Amino acid sequence: MFSTREQLDRKTGPYGIGRQSYLQSLVTEFQDTDSDDTRKQVLANLANFAYDPINYEYMRQLNVIDLFLDSMNDPNEKLVDFAAGGLCNLCLDRQNKEFILKNNGVSLMKNALSSTNEETVLSAITCLMFLVTPQSKSEITSLPIIDAMLRFSSSKNSRLSNLASVFLQDYCTQEQVQKAVESERTWQLQVEAQAKDSLTQMATSHSDDVT
């Protein structure tokens, strides 16, 4: 359930720590610590706070969205997971969406589609859907992203296949999907041809050596 400012005031009381102050303490801790475990814990907490729209203004003021965006490039997979989840929670808000789009958000989510972490991929797909606008749609439905969605739609993982299927059905035209299918088929034929050529060259070389 989302909180209101009045509810937050009742929870913290006149002398309690305010929500903004607490979020500031988390951001400071994340920036000051050298511990990966602490960074993961703090980023997970920030991602959880991103669920509640009452925190959006605070998060913009404290540059939490920047922190999530920067963490998308971190070599630590769990940090990427929490960052993707945080951005996914934030990007339904118009201001947050515009900021994420202006700061390479689509490209970061596209890269996250190759993650081995299921939750990261699910967050990335969801975030891409939330980021669709008339201006961003062409980038979000580009051939590489549709290719990835086609692969995911065939996954044995029902969560992944269902979400990818929704993306393809709701945000892509039949022409775009067909073009991606044909591109994939052409690529497979090229790979097969190259493999055949390599085998032929190896057989020829072996025959020459025997001779």
Coordinates of C-alpha atoms in Angstrom, one line a residue:
M1 CA 0.0 0.0 0.0
F2 CA 1.3 3.4 -0.9
S3 CA 2.0 6.0 1.8
T4 CA 0.8 9.5 2.1
R5 CA 2.8 12.3 3.6
E6 CA 0.4 12.4 6.6
Q7 CA 1.0 8.6 7.1
L8 CA 4.7 9.1 7.0
D9 CA 4.5 11.9 9.6
R10 CA 2.5 9.7 11.9
K11 CA 5.0 6.9 11.5
T12 CA 8.1 9.0 12.1
G13 CA 6.6 11.4 14.6
P14 CA 7.8 15.0 15.2
Y15 CA 11.2 13.9 16.4
G16 CA 11.7 10.8 14.3
I17 CA 14.0 10.6 11.3
G18 CA 12.2 11.8 8.2
R19 CA 11.9 9.7 5.1
Q20 CA 14.2 12.1 3.1
S21 CA 16.8 12.0 5.8
Y22 CA 16.8 8.2 5.9
L23 CA 17.1 8.0 2.1
Q24 CA 20.0 10.5 2.3
S25 CA 21.7 8.2 4.9
L26 CA 21.4 5.2 2.5
V27 CA 22.8 7.1 -0.4
T28 CA 25.7 8.4 1.7
E29 CA 26.4 4.9 3.0
F30 CA 26.4 3.5 -0.5
Q31 CA 28.9 6.1 -1.7
D32 CA 31.2 5.8 1.3
T33 CA 31.4 2.1 1.8
D34 CA 34.0 -0.2 0.3
S35 CA 32.0 -3.3 1.1
D36 CA 30.2 -5.0 -1.8
D37 CA 27.8 -6.6 0.7
T38 CA 26.9 -3.3 2.2
R39 CA 26.4 -1.8 -1.3
K40 CA 24.1 -4.6 -2.3
Q41 CA 22.1 -4.3 0.9
V42 CA 21.7 -0.5 0.5
L43 CA 20.8 -0.7 -3.2
A44 CA 18.2 -3.3 -2.4
N45 CA 16.7 -1.0 0.2
L46 CA 16.6 1.9 -2.2
A47 CA 15.0 -0.3 -4.8
N48 CA 12.3 -1.2 -2.3
F49 CA 11.6 2.4 -1.5
A50 CA 11.2 3.1 -5.2
Y51 CA 7.9 1.1 -5.0
D52 CA 6.2 4.0 -3.3
P53 CA 5.4 7.2 -5.4
I54 CA 5.6 9.3 -2.2
N55 CA 9.4 8.8 -2.4
Y56 CA 9.9 9.8 -6.0
E57 CA 10.5 13.5 -5.3
Y58 CA 13.1 12.6 -2.6
M59 CA 14.8 10.2 -4.9
R60 CA 15.1 12.8 -7.6
Q61 CA 16.5 15.3 -5.2
L62 CA 19.0 12.8 -3.9
N63 CA 20.1 11.6 -7.4
V64 CA 19.0 8.1 -6.6
I65 CA 18.0 7.5 -10.2
D66 CA 21.6 8.4 -11.3
L67 CA 22.8 5.9 -8.7
F68 CA 20.6 3.2 -10.2
L69 CA 21.7 4.1 -13.8
D70 CA 25.4 4.0 -12.8
S71 CA 25.0 0.7 -11.1
M72 CA 23.6 -0.9 -14.3
N73 CA 27.3 -1.0 -15.5
D74 CA 28.6 -2.5 -12.3
P75 CA 30.4 -5.9 -12.7
N76 CA 28.6 -7.2 -9.7
E77 CA 25.5 -9.0 -11.0
K78 CA 23.4 -8.5 -7.9
L79 CA 24.0 -4.7 -8.0
V80 CA 22.8 -4.7 -11.6
D81 CA 19.7 -6.8 -10.5
F82 CA 18.8 -4.3 -7.7
A83 CA 19.4 -1.3 -10.0
A84 CA 17.2 -2.7 -12.8
G85 CA 14.5 -3.4 -10.2
G86 CA 14.7 0.1 -8.8
L87 CA 14.5 1.7 -12.3
C88 CA 11.6 -0.6 -13.1
N89 CA 9.8 0.7 -10.0
L90 CA 10.5 4.3 -10.8
C91 CA 9.9 4.6 -14.6
L92 CA 6.1 4.6 -14.5
D93 CA 6.3 8.2 -13.3
R94 CA 6.5 10.7 -16.1
Q95 CA 9.4 12.7 -14.7
N96 CA 11.4 9.7 -13.8
K97 CA 10.7 8.1 -17.2
E98 CA 11.9 11.2 -19.1
F99 CA 15.1 11.3 -17.0
I100 CA 15.8 7.7 -17.6
L101 CA 15.3 8.0 -21.3
K102 CA 17.5 11.1 -21.5
N103 CA 20.3 9.2 -19.7
N104 CA 20.8 6.2 -21.8
G105 CA 18.2 4.1 -20.0
V106 CA 17.1 2.1 -23.1
S107 CA 20.6 1.1 -24.0
L108 CA 21.3 0.0 -20.4
M109 CA 18.2 -2.1 -20.3
K110 CA 19.1 -3.6 -23.7
N111 CA 22.4 -4.7 -22.3
A112 CA 20.7 -6.1 -19.3
L113 CA 18.8 -8.5 -21.5
S114 CA 22.0 -10.6 -21.8
S115 CA 22.2 -11.1 -18.0
T116 CA 22.3 -14.6 -16.7
N117 CA 20.2 -13.4 -13.7
E118 CA 16.5 -14.1 -14.4
E119 CA 15.2 -11.3 -12.2
T120 CA 17.5 -8.8 -14.0
V121 CA 16.1 -9.8 -17.4
L122 CA 12.5 -9.7 -16.2
S123 CA 13.1 -6.2 -14.8
A124 CA 14.8 -5.1 -18.0
I125 CA 11.9 -6.3 -20.2
T126 CA 9.3 -4.7 -17.9
C127 CA 11.3 -1.4 -17.8
L128 CA 11.5 -1.3 -21.6
M129 CA 7.8 -1.6 -21.8
F130 CA 7.2 1.1 -19.3
L131 CA 9.7 3.4 -21.1
V132 CA 7.8 3.2 -24.4
T133 CA 6.8 6.7 -25.7
P134 CA 6.1 7.9 -29.2
Q135 CA 9.7 9.2 -29.3
S136 CA 11.4 6.1 -27.7
K137 CA 9.4 3.3 -29.4
S138 CA 11.6 3.0 -32.4
E139 CA 14.7 2.4 -30.3
I140 CA 12.9 0.1 -27.9
T141 CA 11.5 -2.0 -30.8
S142 CA 14.8 -2.2 -32.6
L143 CA 15.9 -5.4 -34.3
P144 CA 18.4 -6.5 -31.6
I145 CA 15.7 -6.1 -28.8
I146 CA 13.1 -7.9 -30.9
D147 CA 15.6 -10.7 -31.5
A148 CA 16.1 -11.1 -27.8
M149 CA 12.4 -11.1 -27.2
L150 CA 11.8 -13.9 -29.8
R151 CA 14.4 -16.0 -28.0
F152 CA 12.9 -15.4 -24.6
S153 CA 9.4 -16.1 -25.9
S154 CA 10.6 -19.7 -26.7
S155 CA 12.1 -20.1 -23.2
K156 CA 11.0 -23.0 -21.0
N157 CA 10.8 -20.4 -18.2
S158 CA 7.1 -19.4 -18.2
R159 CA 7.7 -16.0 -16.5
L160 CA 10.2 -15.1 -19.2
S161 CA 8.3 -16.4 -22.2
N162 CA 5.0 -14.9 -21.1
L163 CA 6.5 -11.4 -20.5
A164 CA 8.5 -11.5 -23.8
S165 CA 5.3 -12.6 -25.7
V166 CA 3.5 -9.6 -24.2
F167 CA 6.2 -7.3 -25.4
L168 CA 6.1 -8.7 -28.9
Q169 CA 2.3 -8.6 -29.1
D170 CA 1.7 -5.2 -27.5
Y171 CA 4.6 -3.1 -28.7
C172 CA 5.8 -4.6 -32.0
T173 CA 4.2 -4.8 -35.4
Q174 CA 3.9 -8.1 -37.3
E175 CA 6.2 -6.6 -39.9
Q176 CA 8.9 -6.0 -37.3
V177 CA 8.6 -9.5 -35.8
Q178 CA 8.7 -11.1 -39.3
K179 CA 11.8 -9.1 -40.2
A180 CA 13.5 -10.2 -37.0
V181 CA 12.6 -13.9 -37.8
E182 CA 14.0 -13.6 -41.3
S183 CA 17.1 -11.9 -40.0
E184 CA 17.7 -14.8 -37.5
R185 CA 17.1 -17.4 -40.3
T186 CA 19.6 -15.6 -42.5
W187 CA 22.2 -15.5 -39.7
Q188 CA 21.7 -19.2 -39.1
L189 CA 22.2 -20.1 -42.7
Q190 CA 25.4 -18.0 -42.8
V191 CA 26.7 -19.8 -39.7
E192 CA 25.9 -23.2 -41.3
A193 CA 27.6 -22.2 -44.5
Q194 CA 30.7 -21.0 -42.6
A195 CA 30.8 -24.3 -40.7
K196 CA 30.5 -26.3 -43.9
D197 CA 33.3 -24.3 -45.5
S198 CA 35.5 -24.9 -42.5
L199 CA 34.9 -28.6 -42.6
T200 CA 35.7 -28.7 -46.3
Q201 CA 38.9 -26.8 -45.8
M202 CA 39.9 -29.1 -43.0
A203 CA 39.2 -32.2 -45.2
T204 CA 41.2 -30.7 -48.0
S205 CA 44.1 -29.9 -45.8
H206 CA 44.1 -33.4 -44.3
S207 CA 44.0 -34.9 -47.8
D208 CA 47.0 -32.8 -48.9
D209 CA 48.9 -33.9 -45.8
V210 CA 48.3 -37.6 -46.6
T211 CA 49.3 -37.1 -50.2

